[in-house]
mmCIF file of N, CA and C in Angstrom:
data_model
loop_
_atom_site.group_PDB
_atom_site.id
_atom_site.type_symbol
_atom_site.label_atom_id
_atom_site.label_comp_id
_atom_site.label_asym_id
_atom_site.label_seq_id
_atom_site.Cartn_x
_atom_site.Cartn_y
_atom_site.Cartn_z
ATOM 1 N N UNK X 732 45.995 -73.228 5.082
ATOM 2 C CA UNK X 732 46.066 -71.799 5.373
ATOM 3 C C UNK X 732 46.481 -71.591 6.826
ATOM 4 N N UNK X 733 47.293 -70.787 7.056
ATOM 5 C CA UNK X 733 47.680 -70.867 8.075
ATOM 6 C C UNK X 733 47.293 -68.834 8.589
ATOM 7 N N UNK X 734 46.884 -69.068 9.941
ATOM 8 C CA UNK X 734 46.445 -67.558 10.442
ATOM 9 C C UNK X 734 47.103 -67.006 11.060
ATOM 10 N N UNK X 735 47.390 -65.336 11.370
ATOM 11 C CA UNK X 735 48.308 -64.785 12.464
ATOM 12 C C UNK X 735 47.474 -63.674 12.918
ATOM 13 N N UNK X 736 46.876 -63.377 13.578
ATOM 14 C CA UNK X 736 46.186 -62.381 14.242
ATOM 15 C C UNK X 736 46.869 -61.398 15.279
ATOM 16 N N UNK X 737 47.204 -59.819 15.192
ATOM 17 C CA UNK X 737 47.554 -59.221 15.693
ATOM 18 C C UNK X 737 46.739 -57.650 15.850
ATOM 19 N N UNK X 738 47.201 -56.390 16.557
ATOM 20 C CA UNK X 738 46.767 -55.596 16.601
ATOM 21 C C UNK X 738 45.824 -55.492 18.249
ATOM 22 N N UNK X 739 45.248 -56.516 18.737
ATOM 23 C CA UNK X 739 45.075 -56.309 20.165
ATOM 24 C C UNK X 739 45.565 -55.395 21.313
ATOM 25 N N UNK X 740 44.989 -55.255 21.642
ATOM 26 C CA UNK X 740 45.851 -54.270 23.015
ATOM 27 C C UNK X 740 44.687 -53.822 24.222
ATOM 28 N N UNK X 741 45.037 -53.262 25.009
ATOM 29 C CA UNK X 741 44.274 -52.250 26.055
ATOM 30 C C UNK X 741 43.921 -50.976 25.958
ATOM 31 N N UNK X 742 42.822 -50.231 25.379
ATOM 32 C CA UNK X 742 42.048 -49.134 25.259
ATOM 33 C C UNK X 742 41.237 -48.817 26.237
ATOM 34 N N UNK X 743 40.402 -47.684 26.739
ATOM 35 C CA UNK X 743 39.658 -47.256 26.987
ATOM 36 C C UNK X 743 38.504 -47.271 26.357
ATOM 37 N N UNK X 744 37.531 -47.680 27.054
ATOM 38 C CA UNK X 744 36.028 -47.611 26.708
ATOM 39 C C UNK X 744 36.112 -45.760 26.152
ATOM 40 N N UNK X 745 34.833 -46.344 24.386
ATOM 41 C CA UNK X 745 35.234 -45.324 23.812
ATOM 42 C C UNK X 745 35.863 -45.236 22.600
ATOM 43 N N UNK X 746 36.722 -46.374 22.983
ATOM 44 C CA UNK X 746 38.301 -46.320 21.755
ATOM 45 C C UNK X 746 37.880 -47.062 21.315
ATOM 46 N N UNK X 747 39.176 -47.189 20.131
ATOM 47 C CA UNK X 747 38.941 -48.469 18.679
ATOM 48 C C UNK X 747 40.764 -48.543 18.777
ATOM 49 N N UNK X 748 40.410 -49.684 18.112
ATOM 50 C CA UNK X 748 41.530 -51.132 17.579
ATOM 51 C C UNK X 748 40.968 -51.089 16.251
ATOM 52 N N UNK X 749 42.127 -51.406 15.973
ATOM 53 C CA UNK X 749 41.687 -52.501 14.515
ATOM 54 C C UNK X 749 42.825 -53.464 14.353
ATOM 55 N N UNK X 750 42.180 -54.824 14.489
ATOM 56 C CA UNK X 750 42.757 -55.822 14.702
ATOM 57 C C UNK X 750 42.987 -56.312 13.062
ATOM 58 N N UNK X 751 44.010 -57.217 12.765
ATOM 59 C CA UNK X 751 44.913 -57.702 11.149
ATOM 60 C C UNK X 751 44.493 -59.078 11.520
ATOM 61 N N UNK X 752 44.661 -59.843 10.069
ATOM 62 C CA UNK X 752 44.734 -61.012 10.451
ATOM 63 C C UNK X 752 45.481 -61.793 8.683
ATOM 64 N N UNK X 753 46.667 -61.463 8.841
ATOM 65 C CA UNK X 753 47.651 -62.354 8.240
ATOM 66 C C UNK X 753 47.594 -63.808 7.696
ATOM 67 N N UNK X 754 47.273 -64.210 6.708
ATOM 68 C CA UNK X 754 46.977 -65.057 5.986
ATOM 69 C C UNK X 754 48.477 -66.222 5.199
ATOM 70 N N UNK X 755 48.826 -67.073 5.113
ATOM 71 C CA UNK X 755 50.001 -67.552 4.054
ATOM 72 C C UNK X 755 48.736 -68.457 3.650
ATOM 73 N N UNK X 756 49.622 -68.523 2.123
ATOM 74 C CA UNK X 756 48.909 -69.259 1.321
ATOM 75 C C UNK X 756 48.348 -68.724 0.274
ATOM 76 N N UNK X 757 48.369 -69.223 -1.265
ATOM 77 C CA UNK X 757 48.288 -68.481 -2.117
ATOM 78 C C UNK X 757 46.364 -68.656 -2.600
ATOM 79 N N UNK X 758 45.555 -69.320 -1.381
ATOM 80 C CA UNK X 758 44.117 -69.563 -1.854
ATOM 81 C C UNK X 758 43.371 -68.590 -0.554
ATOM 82 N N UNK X 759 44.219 -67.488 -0.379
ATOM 83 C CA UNK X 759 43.447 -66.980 1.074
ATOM 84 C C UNK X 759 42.085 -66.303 0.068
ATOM 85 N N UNK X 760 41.798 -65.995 -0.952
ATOM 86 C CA UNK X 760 40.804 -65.329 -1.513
ATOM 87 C C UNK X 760 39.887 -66.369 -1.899
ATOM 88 N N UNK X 761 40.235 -67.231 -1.708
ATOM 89 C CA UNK X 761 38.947 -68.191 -1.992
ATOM 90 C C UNK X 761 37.924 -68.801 -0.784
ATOM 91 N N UNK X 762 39.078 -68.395 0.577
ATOM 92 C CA UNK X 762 38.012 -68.109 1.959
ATOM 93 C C UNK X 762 37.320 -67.460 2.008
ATOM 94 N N UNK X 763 35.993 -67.628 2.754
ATOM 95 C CA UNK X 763 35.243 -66.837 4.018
ATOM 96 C C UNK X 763 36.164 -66.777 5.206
ATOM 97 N N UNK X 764 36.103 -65.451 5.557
ATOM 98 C CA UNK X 764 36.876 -64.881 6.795
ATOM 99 C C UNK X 764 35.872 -65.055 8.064
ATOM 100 N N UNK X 765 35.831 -64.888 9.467
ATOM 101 C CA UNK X 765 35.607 -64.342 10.275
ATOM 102 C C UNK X 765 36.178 -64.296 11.181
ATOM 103 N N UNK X 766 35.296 -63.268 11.976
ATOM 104 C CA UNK X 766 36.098 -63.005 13.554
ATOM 105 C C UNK X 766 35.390 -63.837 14.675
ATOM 106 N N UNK X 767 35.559 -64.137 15.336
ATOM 107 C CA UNK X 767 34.771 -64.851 16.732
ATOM 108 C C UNK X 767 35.751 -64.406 17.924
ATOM 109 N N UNK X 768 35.461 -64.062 19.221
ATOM 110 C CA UNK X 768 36.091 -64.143 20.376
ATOM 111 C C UNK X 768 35.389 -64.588 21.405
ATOM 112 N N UNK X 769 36.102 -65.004 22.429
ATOM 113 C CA UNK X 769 35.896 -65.947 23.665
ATOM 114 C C UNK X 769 36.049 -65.131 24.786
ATOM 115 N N UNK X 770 35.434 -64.548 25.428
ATOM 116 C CA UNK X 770 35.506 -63.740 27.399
ATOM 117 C C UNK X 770 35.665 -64.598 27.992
ATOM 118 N N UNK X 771 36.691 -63.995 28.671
ATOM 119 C CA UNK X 771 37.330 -65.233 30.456
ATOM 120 C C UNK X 771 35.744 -65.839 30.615
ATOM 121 N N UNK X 772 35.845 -67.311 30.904
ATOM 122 C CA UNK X 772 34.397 -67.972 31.404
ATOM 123 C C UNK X 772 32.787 -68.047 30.603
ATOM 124 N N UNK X 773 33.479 -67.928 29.241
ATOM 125 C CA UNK X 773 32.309 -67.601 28.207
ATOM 126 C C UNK X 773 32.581 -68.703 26.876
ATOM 127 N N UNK X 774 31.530 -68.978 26.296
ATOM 128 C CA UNK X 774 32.056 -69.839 24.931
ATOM 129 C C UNK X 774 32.634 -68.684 24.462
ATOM 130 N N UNK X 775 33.177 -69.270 23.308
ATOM 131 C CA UNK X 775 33.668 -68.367 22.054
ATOM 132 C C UNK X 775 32.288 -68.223 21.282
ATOM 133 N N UNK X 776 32.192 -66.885 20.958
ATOM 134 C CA UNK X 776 31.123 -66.506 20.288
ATOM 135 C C UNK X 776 31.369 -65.494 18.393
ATOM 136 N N UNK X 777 30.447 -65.901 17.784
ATOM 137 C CA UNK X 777 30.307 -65.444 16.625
ATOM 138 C C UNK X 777 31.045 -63.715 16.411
ATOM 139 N N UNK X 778 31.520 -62.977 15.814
ATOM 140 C CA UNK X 778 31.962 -61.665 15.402
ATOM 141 C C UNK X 778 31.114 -60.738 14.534
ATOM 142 N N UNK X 779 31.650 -61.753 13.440
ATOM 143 C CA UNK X 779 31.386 -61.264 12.193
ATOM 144 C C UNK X 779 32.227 -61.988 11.160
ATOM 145 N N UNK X 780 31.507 -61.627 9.844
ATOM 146 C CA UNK X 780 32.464 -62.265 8.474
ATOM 147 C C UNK X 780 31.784 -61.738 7.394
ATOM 148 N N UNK X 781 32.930 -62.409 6.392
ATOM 149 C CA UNK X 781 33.272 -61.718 5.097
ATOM 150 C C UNK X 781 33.136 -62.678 3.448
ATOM 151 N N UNK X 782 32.378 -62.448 2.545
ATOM 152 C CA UNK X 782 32.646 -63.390 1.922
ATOM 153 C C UNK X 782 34.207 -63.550 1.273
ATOM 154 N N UNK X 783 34.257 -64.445 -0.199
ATOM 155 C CA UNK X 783 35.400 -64.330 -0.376
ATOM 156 C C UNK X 783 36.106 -63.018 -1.398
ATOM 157 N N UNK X 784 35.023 -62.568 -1.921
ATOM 158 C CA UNK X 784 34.905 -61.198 -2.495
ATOM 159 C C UNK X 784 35.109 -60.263 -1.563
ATOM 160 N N UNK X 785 35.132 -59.970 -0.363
ATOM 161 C CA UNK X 785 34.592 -58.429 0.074
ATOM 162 C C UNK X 785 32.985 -57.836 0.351
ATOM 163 N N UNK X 786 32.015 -59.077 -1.029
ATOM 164 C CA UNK X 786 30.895 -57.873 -1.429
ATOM 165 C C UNK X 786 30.226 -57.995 -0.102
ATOM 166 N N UNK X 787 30.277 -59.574 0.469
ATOM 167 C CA UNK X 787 28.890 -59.418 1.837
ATOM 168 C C UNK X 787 29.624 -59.479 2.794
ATOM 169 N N UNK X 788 28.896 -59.061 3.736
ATOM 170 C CA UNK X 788 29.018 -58.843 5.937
ATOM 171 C C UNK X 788 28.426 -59.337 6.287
ATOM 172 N N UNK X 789 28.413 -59.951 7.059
ATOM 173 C CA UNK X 789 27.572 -60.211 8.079
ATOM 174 C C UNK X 789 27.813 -59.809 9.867
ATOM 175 N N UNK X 790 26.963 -59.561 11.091
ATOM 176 C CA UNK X 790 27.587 -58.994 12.114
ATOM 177 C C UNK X 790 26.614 -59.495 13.068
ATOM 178 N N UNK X 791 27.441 -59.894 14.392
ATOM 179 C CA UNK X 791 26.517 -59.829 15.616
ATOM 180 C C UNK X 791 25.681 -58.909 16.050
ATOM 181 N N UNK X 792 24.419 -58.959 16.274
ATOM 182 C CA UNK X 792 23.857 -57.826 17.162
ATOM 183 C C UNK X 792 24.713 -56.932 17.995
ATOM 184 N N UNK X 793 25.312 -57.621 18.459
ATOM 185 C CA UNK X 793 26.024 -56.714 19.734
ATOM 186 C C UNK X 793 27.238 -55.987 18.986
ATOM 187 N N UNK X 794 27.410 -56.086 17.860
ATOM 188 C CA UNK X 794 28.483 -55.442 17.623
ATOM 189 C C UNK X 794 28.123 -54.227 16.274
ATOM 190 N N UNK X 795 27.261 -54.949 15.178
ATOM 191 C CA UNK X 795 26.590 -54.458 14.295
ATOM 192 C C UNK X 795 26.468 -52.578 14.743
ATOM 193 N N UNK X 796 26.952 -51.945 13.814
ATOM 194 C CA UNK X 796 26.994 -50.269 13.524
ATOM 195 C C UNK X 796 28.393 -49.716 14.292
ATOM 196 N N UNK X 797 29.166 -50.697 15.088
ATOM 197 C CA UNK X 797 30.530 -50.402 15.973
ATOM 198 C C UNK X 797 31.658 -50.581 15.389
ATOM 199 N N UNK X 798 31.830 -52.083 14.379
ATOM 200 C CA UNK X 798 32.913 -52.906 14.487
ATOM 201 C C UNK X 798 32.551 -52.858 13.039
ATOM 202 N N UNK X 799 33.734 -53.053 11.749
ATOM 203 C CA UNK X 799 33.526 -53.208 10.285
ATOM 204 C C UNK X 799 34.683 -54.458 10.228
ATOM 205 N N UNK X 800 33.905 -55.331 9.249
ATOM 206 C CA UNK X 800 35.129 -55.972 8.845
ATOM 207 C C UNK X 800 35.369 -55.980 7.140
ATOM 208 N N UNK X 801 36.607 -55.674 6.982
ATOM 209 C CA UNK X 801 37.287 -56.088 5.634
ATOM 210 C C UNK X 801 38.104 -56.685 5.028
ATOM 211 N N UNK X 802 38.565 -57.037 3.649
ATOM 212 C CA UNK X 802 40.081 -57.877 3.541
ATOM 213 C C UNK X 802 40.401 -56.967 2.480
ATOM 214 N N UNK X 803 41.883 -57.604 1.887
ATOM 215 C CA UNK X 803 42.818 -57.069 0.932
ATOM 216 C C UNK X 803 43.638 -58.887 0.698
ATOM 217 N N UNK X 804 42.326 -58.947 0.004
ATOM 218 C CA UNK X 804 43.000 -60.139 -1.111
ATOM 219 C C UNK X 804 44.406 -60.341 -1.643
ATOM 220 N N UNK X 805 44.883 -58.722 -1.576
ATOM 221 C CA UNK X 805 45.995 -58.953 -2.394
ATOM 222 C C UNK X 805 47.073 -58.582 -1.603
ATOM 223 N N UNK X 806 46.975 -58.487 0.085
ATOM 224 C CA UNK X 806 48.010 -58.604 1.015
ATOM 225 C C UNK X 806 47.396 -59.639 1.797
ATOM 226 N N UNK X 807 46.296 -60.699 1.192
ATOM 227 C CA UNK X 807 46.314 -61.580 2.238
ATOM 228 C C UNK X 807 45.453 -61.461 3.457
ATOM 229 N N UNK X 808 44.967 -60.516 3.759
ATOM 230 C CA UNK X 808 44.664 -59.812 4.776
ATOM 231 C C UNK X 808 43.041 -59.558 5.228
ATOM 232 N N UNK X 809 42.645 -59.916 6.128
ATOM 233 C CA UNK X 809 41.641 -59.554 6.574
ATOM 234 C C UNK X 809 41.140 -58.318 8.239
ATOM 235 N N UNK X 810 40.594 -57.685 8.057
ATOM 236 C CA UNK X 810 41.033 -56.781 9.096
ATOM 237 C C UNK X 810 39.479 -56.547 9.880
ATOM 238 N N UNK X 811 39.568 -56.210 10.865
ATOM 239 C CA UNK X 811 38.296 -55.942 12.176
ATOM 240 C C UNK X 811 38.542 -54.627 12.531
ATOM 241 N N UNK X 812 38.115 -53.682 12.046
ATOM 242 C CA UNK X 812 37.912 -52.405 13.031
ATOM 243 C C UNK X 812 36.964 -52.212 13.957
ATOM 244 N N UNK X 813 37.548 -52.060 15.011
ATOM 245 C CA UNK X 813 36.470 -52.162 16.012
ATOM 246 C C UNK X 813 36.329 -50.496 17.048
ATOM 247 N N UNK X 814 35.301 -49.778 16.975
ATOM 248 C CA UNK X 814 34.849 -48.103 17.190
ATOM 249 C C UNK X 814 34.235 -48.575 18.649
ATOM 250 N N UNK X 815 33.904 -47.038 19.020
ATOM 251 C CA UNK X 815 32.874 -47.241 20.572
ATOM 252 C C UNK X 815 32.861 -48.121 21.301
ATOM 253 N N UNK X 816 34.219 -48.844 21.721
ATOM 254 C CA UNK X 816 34.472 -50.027 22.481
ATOM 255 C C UNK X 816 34.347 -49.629 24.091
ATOM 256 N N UNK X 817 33.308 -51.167 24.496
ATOM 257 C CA UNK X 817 32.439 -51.443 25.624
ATOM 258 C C UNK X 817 33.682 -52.013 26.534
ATOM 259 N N UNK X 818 33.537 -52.502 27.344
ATOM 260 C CA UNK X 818 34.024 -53.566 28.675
ATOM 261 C C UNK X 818 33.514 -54.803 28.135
ATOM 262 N N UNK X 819 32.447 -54.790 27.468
ATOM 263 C CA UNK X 819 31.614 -56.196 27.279
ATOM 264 C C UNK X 819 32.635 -56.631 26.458
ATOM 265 N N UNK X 820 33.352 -55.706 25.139
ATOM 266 C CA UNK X 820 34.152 -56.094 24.162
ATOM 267 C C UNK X 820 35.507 -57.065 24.503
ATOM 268 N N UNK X 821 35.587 -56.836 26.031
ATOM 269 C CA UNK X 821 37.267 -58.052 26.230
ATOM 270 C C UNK X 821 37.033 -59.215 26.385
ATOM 271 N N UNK X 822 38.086 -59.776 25.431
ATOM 272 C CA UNK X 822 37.885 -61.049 25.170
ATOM 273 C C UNK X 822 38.775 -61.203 24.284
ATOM 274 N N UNK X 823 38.971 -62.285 24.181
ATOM 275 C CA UNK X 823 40.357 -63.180 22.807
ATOM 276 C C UNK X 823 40.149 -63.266 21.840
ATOM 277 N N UNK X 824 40.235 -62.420 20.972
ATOM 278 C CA UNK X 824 39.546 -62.227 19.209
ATOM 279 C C UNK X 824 40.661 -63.435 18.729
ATOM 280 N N UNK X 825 39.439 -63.960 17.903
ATOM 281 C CA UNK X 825 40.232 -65.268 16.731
ATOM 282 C C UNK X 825 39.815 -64.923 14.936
ATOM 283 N N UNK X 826 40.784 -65.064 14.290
ATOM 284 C CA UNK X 826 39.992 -65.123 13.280
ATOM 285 C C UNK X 826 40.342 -66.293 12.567
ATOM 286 N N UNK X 827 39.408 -67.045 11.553
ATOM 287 C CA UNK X 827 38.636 -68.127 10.897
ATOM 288 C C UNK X 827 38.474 -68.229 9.477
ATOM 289 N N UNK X 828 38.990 -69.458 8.958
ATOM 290 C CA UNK X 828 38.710 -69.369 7.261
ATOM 291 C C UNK X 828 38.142 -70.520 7.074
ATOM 292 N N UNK X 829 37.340 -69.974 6.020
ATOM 293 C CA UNK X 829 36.089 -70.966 5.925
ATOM 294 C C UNK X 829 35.854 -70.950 4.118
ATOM 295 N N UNK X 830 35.220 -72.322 3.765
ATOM 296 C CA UNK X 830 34.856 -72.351 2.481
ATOM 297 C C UNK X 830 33.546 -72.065 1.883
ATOM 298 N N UNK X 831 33.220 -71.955 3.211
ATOM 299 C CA UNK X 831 31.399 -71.039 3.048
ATOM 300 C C UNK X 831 31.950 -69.591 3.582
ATOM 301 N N UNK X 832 30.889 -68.807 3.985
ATOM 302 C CA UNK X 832 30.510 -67.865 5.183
ATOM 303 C C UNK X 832 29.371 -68.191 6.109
ATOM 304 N N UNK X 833 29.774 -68.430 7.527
ATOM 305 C CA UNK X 833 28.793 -68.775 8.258
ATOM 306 C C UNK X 833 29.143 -67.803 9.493
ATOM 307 N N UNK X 834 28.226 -68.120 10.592
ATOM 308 C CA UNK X 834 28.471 -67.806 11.694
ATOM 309 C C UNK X 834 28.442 -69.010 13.032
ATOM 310 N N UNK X 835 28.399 -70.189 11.866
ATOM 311 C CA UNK X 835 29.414 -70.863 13.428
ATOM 312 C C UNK X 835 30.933 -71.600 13.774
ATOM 313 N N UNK X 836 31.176 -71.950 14.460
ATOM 314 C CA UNK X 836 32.274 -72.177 14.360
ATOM 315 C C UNK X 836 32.486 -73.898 13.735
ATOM 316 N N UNK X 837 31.856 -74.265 13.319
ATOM 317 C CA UNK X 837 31.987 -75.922 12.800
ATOM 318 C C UNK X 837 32.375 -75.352 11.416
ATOM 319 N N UNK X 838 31.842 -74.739 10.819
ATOM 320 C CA UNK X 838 31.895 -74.066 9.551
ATOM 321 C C UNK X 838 33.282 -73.407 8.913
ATOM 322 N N UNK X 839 33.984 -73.483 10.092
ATOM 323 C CA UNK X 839 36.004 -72.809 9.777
ATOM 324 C C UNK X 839 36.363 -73.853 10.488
ATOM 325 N N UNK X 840 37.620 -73.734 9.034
ATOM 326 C CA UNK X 840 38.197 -75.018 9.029
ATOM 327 C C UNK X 840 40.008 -74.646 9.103
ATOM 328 N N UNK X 841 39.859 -73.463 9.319
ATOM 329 C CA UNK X 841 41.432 -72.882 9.969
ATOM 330 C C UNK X 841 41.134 -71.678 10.949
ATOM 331 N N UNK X 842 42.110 -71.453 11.775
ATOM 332 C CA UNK X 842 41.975 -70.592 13.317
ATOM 333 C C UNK X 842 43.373 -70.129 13.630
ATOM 334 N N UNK X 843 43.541 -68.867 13.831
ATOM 335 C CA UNK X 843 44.746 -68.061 14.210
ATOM 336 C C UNK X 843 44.774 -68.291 15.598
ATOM 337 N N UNK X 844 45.966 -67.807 16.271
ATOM 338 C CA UNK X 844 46.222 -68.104 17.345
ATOM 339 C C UNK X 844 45.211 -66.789 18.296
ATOM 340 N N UNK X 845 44.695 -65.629 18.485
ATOM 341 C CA UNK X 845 43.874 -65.367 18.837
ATOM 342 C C UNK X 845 44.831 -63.993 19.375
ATOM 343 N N UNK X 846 44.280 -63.053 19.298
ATOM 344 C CA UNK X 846 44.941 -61.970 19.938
ATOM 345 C C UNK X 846 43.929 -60.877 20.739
ATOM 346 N N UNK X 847 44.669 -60.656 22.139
ATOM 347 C CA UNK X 847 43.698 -60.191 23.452
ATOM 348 C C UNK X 847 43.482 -58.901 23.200
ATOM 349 N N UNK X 848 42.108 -58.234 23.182
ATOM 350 C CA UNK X 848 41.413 -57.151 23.388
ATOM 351 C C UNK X 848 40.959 -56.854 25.011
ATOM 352 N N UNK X 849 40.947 -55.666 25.813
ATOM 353 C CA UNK X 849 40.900 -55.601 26.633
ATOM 354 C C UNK X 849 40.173 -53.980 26.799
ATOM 355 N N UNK X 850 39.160 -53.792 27.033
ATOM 356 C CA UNK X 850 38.624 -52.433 27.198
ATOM 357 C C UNK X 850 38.412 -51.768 28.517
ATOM 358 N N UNK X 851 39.139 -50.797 28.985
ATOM 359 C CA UNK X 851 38.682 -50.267 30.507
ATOM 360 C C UNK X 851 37.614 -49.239 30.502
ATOM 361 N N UNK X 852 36.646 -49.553 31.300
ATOM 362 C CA UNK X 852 35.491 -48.567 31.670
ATOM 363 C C UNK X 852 36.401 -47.129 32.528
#
């Protein structure tokens, strides 16, 4: 499976993105999705994810009631909307396919190239 992550940009604290994440491959529905991103001088940390249905979420504290994630199985597609965006929020969103759903990163076993979020206070 191969990943393409786009939709990043520079907003204002306040604003929303909603970041895509482009899938090839005709078994993308049999992944677990997630998101994880990395801040200048920070590990890469957990997001959120998706099973391979749609039916479950799971979400970071810090992001949980802000940020939704969903897919479209049938464009491949998994997507991050992200609302009420902080300063804390910049950082290099990646997204992750996995044959479970977890929240760490040993657990995805494919990774998009990562696309930059950037929020101004």
């Amino acid at each position: 499976v191969q990943l393409q992550a786009s939709g990043g940009g520079l907003v204002q604290a306040g604003g929303s993105l909603r970041l895509s994440c482009a899938a090839s491959g005709r078994t993308f529905s049999s992944y677990g999705m997630g998101w994880f991103r990395q801040a200048p001088g920070k590990e890469r940390e957990f997001v959120a994810t998706i099973t391979w249905s749609g039916g479950s979420t799971y979400y970071a504290d810090s992001v949980k009631g802000r940020f939704t994630i969903s897919r479209d199985n049938a464009k491949n597609t998994v997507y991050l909307q992200m609302n009420s965006l902080r300063p804390e929020d910049t950082a290099v969103y990646y997204c992750a396919a996995s044959w479970v759903t977890g929240t760490r990163e040993k657990e995805y076993d494919y990774w998009g190239q990562g696309t930059q979020v950037t929020v101004s206070s």
